[in-house]
Short mmCIF file of C-alpha atoms and ligand atoms in Angstrom, two decimals:
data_model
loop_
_atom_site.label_atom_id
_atom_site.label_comp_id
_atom_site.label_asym_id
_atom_site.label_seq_id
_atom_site.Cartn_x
_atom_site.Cartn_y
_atom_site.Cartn_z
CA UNK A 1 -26.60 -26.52 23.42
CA UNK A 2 -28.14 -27.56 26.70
CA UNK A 3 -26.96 -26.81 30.58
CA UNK A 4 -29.27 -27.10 33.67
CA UNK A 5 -30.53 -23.55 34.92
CA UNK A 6 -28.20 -22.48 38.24
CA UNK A 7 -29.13 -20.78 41.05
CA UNK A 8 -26.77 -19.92 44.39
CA UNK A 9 -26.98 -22.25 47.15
CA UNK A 10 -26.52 -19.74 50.08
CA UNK A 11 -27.61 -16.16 50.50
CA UNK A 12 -25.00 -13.15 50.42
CA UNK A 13 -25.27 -10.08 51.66
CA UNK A 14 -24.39 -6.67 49.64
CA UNK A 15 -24.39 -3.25 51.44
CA UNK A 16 -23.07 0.00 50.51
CA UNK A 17 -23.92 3.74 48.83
CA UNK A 18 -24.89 3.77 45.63
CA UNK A 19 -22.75 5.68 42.98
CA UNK A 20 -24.95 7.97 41.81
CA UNK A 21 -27.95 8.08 44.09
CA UNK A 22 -25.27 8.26 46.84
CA UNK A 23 -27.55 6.91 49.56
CA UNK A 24 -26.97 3.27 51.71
CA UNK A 25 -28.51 0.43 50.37
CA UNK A 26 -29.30 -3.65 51.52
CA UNK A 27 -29.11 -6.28 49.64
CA UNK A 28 -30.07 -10.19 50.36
CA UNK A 29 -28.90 -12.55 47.30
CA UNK A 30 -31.33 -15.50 47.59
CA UNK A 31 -31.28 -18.85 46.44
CA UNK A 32 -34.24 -18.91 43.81
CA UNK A 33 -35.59 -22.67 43.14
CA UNK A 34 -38.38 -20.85 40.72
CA UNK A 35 -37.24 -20.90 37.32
CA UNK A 36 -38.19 -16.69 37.25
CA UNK A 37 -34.95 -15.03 36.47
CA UNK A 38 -33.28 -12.54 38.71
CA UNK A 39 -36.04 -11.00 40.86
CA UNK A 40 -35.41 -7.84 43.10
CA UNK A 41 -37.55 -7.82 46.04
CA UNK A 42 -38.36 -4.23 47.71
CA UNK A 43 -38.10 -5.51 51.63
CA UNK A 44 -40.16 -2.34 52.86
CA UNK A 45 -43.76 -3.68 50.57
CA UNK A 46 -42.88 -6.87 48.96
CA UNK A 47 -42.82 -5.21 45.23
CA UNK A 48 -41.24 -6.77 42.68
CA UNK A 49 -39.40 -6.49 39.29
CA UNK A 50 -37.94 -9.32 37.12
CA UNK A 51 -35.17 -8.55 35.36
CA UNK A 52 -36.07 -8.37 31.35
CA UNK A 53 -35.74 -5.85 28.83
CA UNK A 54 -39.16 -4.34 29.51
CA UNK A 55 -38.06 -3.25 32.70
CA UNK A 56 -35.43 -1.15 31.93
CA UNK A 57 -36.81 2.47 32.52
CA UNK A 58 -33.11 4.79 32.25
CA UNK A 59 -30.22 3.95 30.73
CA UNK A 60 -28.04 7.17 31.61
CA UNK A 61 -24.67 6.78 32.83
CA UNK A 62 -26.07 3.05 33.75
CA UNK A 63 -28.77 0.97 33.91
CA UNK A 64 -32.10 1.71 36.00
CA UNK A 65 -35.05 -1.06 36.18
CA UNK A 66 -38.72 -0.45 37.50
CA UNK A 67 -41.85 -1.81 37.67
CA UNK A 68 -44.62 0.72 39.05
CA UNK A 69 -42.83 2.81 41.87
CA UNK A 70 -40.22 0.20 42.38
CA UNK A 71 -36.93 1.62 40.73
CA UNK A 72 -33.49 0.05 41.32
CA UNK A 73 -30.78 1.99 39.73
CA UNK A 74 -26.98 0.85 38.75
CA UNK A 75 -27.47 -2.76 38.82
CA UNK A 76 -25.20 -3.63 35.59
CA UNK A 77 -21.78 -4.42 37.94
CA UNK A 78 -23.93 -7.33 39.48
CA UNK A 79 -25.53 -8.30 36.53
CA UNK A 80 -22.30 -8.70 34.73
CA UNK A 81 -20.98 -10.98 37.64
CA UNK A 82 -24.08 -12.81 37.55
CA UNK A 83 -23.89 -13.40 33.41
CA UNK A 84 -20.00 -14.55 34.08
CA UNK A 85 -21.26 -17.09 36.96
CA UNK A 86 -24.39 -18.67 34.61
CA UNK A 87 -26.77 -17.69 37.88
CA UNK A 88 -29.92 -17.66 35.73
CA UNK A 89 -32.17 -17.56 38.67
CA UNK A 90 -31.81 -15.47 42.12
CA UNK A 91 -33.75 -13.46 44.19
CA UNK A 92 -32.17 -10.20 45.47
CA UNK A 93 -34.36 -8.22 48.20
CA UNK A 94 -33.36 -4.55 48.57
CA UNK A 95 -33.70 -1.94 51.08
CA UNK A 96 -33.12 1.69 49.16
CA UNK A 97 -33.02 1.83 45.29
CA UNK A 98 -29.43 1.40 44.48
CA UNK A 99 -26.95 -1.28 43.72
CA UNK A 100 -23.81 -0.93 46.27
CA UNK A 101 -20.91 0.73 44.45
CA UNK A 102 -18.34 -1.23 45.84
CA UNK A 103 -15.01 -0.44 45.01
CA UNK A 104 -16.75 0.69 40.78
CA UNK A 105 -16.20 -2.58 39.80
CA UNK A 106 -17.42 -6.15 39.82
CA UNK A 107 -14.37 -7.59 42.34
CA UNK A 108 -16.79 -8.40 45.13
CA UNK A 109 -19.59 -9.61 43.11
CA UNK A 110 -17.39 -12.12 41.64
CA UNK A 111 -15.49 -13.16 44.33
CA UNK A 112 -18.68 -13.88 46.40
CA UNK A 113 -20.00 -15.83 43.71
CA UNK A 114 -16.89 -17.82 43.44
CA UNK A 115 -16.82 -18.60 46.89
CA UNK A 116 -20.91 -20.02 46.96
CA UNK A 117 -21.66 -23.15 45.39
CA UNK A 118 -23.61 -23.05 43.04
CA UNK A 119 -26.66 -25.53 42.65
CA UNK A 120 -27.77 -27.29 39.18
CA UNK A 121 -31.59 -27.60 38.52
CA UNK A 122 -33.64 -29.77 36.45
CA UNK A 123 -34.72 -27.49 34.25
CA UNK A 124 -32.79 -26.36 30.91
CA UNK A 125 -31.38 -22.88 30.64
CA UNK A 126 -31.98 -20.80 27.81
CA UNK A 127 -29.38 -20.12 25.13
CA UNK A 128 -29.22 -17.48 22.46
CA UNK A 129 -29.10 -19.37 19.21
CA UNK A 130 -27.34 -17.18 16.54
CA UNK A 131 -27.90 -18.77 13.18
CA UNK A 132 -26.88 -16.08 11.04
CA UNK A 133 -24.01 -13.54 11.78
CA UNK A 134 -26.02 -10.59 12.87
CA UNK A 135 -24.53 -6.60 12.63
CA UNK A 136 -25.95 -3.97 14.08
CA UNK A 137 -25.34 0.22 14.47
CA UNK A 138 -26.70 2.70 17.57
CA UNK A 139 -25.74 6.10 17.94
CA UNK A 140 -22.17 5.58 17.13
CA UNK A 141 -21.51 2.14 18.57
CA UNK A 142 -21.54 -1.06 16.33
CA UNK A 143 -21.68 -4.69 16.99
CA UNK A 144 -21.35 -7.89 15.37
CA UNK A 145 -22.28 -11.08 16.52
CA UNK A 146 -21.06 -14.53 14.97
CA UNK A 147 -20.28 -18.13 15.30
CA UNK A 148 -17.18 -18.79 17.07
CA UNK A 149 -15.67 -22.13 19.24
CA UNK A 150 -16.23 -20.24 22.62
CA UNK A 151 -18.23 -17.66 23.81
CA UNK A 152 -15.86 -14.47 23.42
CA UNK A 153 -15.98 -10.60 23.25
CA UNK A 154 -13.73 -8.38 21.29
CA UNK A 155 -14.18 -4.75 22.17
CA UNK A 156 -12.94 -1.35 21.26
CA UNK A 157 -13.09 1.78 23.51
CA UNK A 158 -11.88 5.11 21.95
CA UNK A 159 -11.17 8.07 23.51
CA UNK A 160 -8.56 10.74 22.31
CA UNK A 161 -7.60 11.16 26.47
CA UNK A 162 -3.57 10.10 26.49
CA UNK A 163 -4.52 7.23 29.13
CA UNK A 164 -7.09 5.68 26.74
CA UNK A 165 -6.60 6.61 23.13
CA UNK A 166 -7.46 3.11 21.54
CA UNK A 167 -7.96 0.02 23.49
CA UNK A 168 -8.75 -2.88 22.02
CA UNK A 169 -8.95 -6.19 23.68
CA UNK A 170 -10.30 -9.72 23.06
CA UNK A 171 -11.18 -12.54 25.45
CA UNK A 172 -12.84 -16.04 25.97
CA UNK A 173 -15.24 -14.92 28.78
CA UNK A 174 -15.77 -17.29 31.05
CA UNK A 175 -15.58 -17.59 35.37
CA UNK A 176 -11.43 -17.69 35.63
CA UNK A 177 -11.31 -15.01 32.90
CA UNK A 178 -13.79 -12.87 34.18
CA UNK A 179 -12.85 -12.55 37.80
CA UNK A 180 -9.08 -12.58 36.70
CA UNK A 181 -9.28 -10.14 33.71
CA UNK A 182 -12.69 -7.73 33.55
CA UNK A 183 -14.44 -8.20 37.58
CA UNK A 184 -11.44 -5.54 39.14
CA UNK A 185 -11.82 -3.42 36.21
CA UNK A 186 -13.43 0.06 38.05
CA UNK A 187 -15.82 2.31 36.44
CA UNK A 188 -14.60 5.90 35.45
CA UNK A 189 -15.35 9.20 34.39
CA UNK A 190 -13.65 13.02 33.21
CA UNK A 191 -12.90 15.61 36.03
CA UNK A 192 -14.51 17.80 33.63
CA UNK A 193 -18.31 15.92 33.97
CA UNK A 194 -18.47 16.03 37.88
CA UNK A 195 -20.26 19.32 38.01
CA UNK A 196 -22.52 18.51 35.10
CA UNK A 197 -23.31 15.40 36.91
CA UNK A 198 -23.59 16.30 40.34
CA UNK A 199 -26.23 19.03 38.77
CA UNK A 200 -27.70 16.28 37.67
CA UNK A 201 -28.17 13.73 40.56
CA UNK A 202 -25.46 11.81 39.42
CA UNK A 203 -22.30 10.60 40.65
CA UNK A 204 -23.51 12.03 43.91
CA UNK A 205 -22.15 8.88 45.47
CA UNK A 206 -18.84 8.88 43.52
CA UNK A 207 -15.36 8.88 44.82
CA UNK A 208 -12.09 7.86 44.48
CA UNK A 209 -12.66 4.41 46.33
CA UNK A 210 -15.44 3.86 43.58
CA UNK A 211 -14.71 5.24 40.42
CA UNK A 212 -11.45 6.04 38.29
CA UNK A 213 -11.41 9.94 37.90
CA UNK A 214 -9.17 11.25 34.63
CA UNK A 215 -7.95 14.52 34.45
CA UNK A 216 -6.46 16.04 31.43
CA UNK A 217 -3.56 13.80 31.04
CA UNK A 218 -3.81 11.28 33.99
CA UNK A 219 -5.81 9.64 37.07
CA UNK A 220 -6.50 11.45 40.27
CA UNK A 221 -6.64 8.03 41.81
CA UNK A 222 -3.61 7.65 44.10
CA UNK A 223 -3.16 4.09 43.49
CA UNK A 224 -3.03 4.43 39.22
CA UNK A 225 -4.80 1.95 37.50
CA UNK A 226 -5.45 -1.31 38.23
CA UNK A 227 -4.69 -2.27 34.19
CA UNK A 228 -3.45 -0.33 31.76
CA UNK A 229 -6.42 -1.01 29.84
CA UNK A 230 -8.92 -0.66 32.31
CA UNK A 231 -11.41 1.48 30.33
CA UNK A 232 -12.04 -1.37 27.39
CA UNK A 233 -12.13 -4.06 30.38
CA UNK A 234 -14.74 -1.98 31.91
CA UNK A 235 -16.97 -1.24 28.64
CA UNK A 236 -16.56 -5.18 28.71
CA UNK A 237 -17.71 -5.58 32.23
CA UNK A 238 -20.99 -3.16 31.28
CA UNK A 239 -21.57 -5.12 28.19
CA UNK A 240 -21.96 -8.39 29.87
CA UNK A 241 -24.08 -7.25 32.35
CA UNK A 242 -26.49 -5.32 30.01
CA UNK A 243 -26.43 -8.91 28.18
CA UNK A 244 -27.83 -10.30 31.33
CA UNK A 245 -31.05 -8.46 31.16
CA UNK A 246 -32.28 -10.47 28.25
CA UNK A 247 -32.19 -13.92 30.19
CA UNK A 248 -30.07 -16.22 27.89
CA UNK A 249 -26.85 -17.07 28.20
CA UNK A 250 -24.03 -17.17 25.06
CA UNK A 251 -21.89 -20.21 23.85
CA UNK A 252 -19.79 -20.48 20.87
CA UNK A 253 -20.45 -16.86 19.55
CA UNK A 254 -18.58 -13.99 19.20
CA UNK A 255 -19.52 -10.50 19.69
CA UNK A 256 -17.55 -7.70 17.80
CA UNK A 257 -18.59 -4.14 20.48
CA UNK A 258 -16.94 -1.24 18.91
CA UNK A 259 -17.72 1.78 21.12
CA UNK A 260 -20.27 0.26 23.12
CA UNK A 261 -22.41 2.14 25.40
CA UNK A 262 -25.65 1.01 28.19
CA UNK A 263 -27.92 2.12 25.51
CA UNK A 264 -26.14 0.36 22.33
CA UNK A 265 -26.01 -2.68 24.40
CA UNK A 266 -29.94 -2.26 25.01
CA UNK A 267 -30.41 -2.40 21.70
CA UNK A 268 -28.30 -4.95 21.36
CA UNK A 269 -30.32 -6.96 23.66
CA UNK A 270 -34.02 -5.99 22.63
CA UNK A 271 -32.35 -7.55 18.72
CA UNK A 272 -31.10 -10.90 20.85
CA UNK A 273 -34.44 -11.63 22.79
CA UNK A 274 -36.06 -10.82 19.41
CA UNK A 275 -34.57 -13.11 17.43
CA UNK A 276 -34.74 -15.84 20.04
CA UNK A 277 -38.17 -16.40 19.26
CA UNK A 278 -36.86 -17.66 16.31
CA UNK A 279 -34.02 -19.71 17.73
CA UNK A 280 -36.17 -22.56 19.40
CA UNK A 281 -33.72 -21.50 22.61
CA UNK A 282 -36.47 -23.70 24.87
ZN1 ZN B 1 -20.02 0.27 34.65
#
């Protein structure tokens, strides 16, 4: 149950508004030879936060990290791509306090990854080691989490809109899978929340280039959707890169995410990192 840590060989660059704070942001990607995780770097002082559940400060409508004044909100679409690609170390200086919507989903992420080799180090990466099934329940959403032969998700997204209803949909993640079947799959919300969220400082940055809007009985988005079952591919999507903020990486284990939301899968995480303790993952 051993792989070398990974890092990217090349620096990428990442600019764009962020969904909710609505403002441009800069990001460098950074080849990180230090074995210290994913590391944002605030390019106007030099502060720093390393990715790890005790950073998470909000976890509303996505996932906000800190560390003193240093906040960087939305950063779960590049987590996720970075969980897919096994990048267990990088260093990503920002300039503003947002991750780039992009088009709402993980496409670029993924493709940029896929196009930068990616380097091997000496050093061991760190694997969740699941020795007993584990189940767990928050607010409504339930997981389960058991031995398998690959490293899949099942997940089920309910919602009684006509678009949605039940989706349901299982798959071995790894790097052809994900930037085939969950990295194009867009964020989305109800026509109904905009004012309640604008009201709210969020979605501020939200359009129809980044976000899937429903309305009572169908998408304002001119193109449609991009799958039918975007919304579960999505929930997916969020759920692997909330998984990234505990630092391990998954093999041969299954995890059952009924209803999952960025909190659930916080819990979810806080369990995992937990338990590792216990799993001799080093
Ligand atoms: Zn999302």
């Amino acid at each position: 149950m051993k792989n070398k840590r990974k890092t990217i060989s090349k620096e990428f660059i990442v600019k764009g508004k962020g969904l909710h704070g609505g403002k441009d942001s800069f990001l460098i990607l950074k080849p990180n030879f230090n074995s210290t995780g994913v590391v944002f770097i605030n390019t106007d002082n030099g502060e720093k936060i390393i990715l790890s559940p005790s950073a998470v400060c909000a976890l509303e409508r996505g996932t906000v990290i800190g560390e003193g004044g240093f906040k960087v909100s939305t950063v779960e679409h590049l987590m996720s791509a970075l969980f897919a690609f096994e990048i267990d170390d990088v260093e990503i200086e920002i300039k503003g306090n947002e991750v780039p919507a992009m088009d709402g989903s993980a496409k670029f992420f993924g493709e940029m990854l896929n196009k930068i080799p990616i380097i091997e180090k000496e050093e061991e990466s760190d694997y969740f080691n699941l020795e007993t099934p584990i189940e767990m329940e928050s607010g409504g959403s339930y997981y389960k989490m058991e031995k398998s032969d690959c490293f899949k998700i099942e997940c089920v997204y309910e919602n009684n809109h006509p678009l949605i209803k039940r989706q349901v949909l299982e798959l071995e993640i790894n790097k052809e899978n994900y930037l085939r079947e969950i990295a194009p799959a867009r964020t989305f919300g109800f026509d109904y929340e905009i004012e309640y969220l604008k009201k709210n400082n969020l979605a501020l940055g939200g359009t129809l280039d980044n976000a899937v809007v429903l309305t009572k009985d169908s998408v304002m988005n001119k193109e449609g959707l991009r799958f039918k079952d975007e919304f579960v591919r999505h929930k997916i999507l969020d759920l692997l890169g909330d998984l990234k903020i505990g630092g391990l990486r998954f093999k041969e284990i299954k995890i059952t995410a009924i209803r999952p939301s960025h909190k659930a899968n916080y819990d979810l995480v806080k369990l995992v990192t937990a338990r590792s303790v216990y799993g001799k993952t080093k």
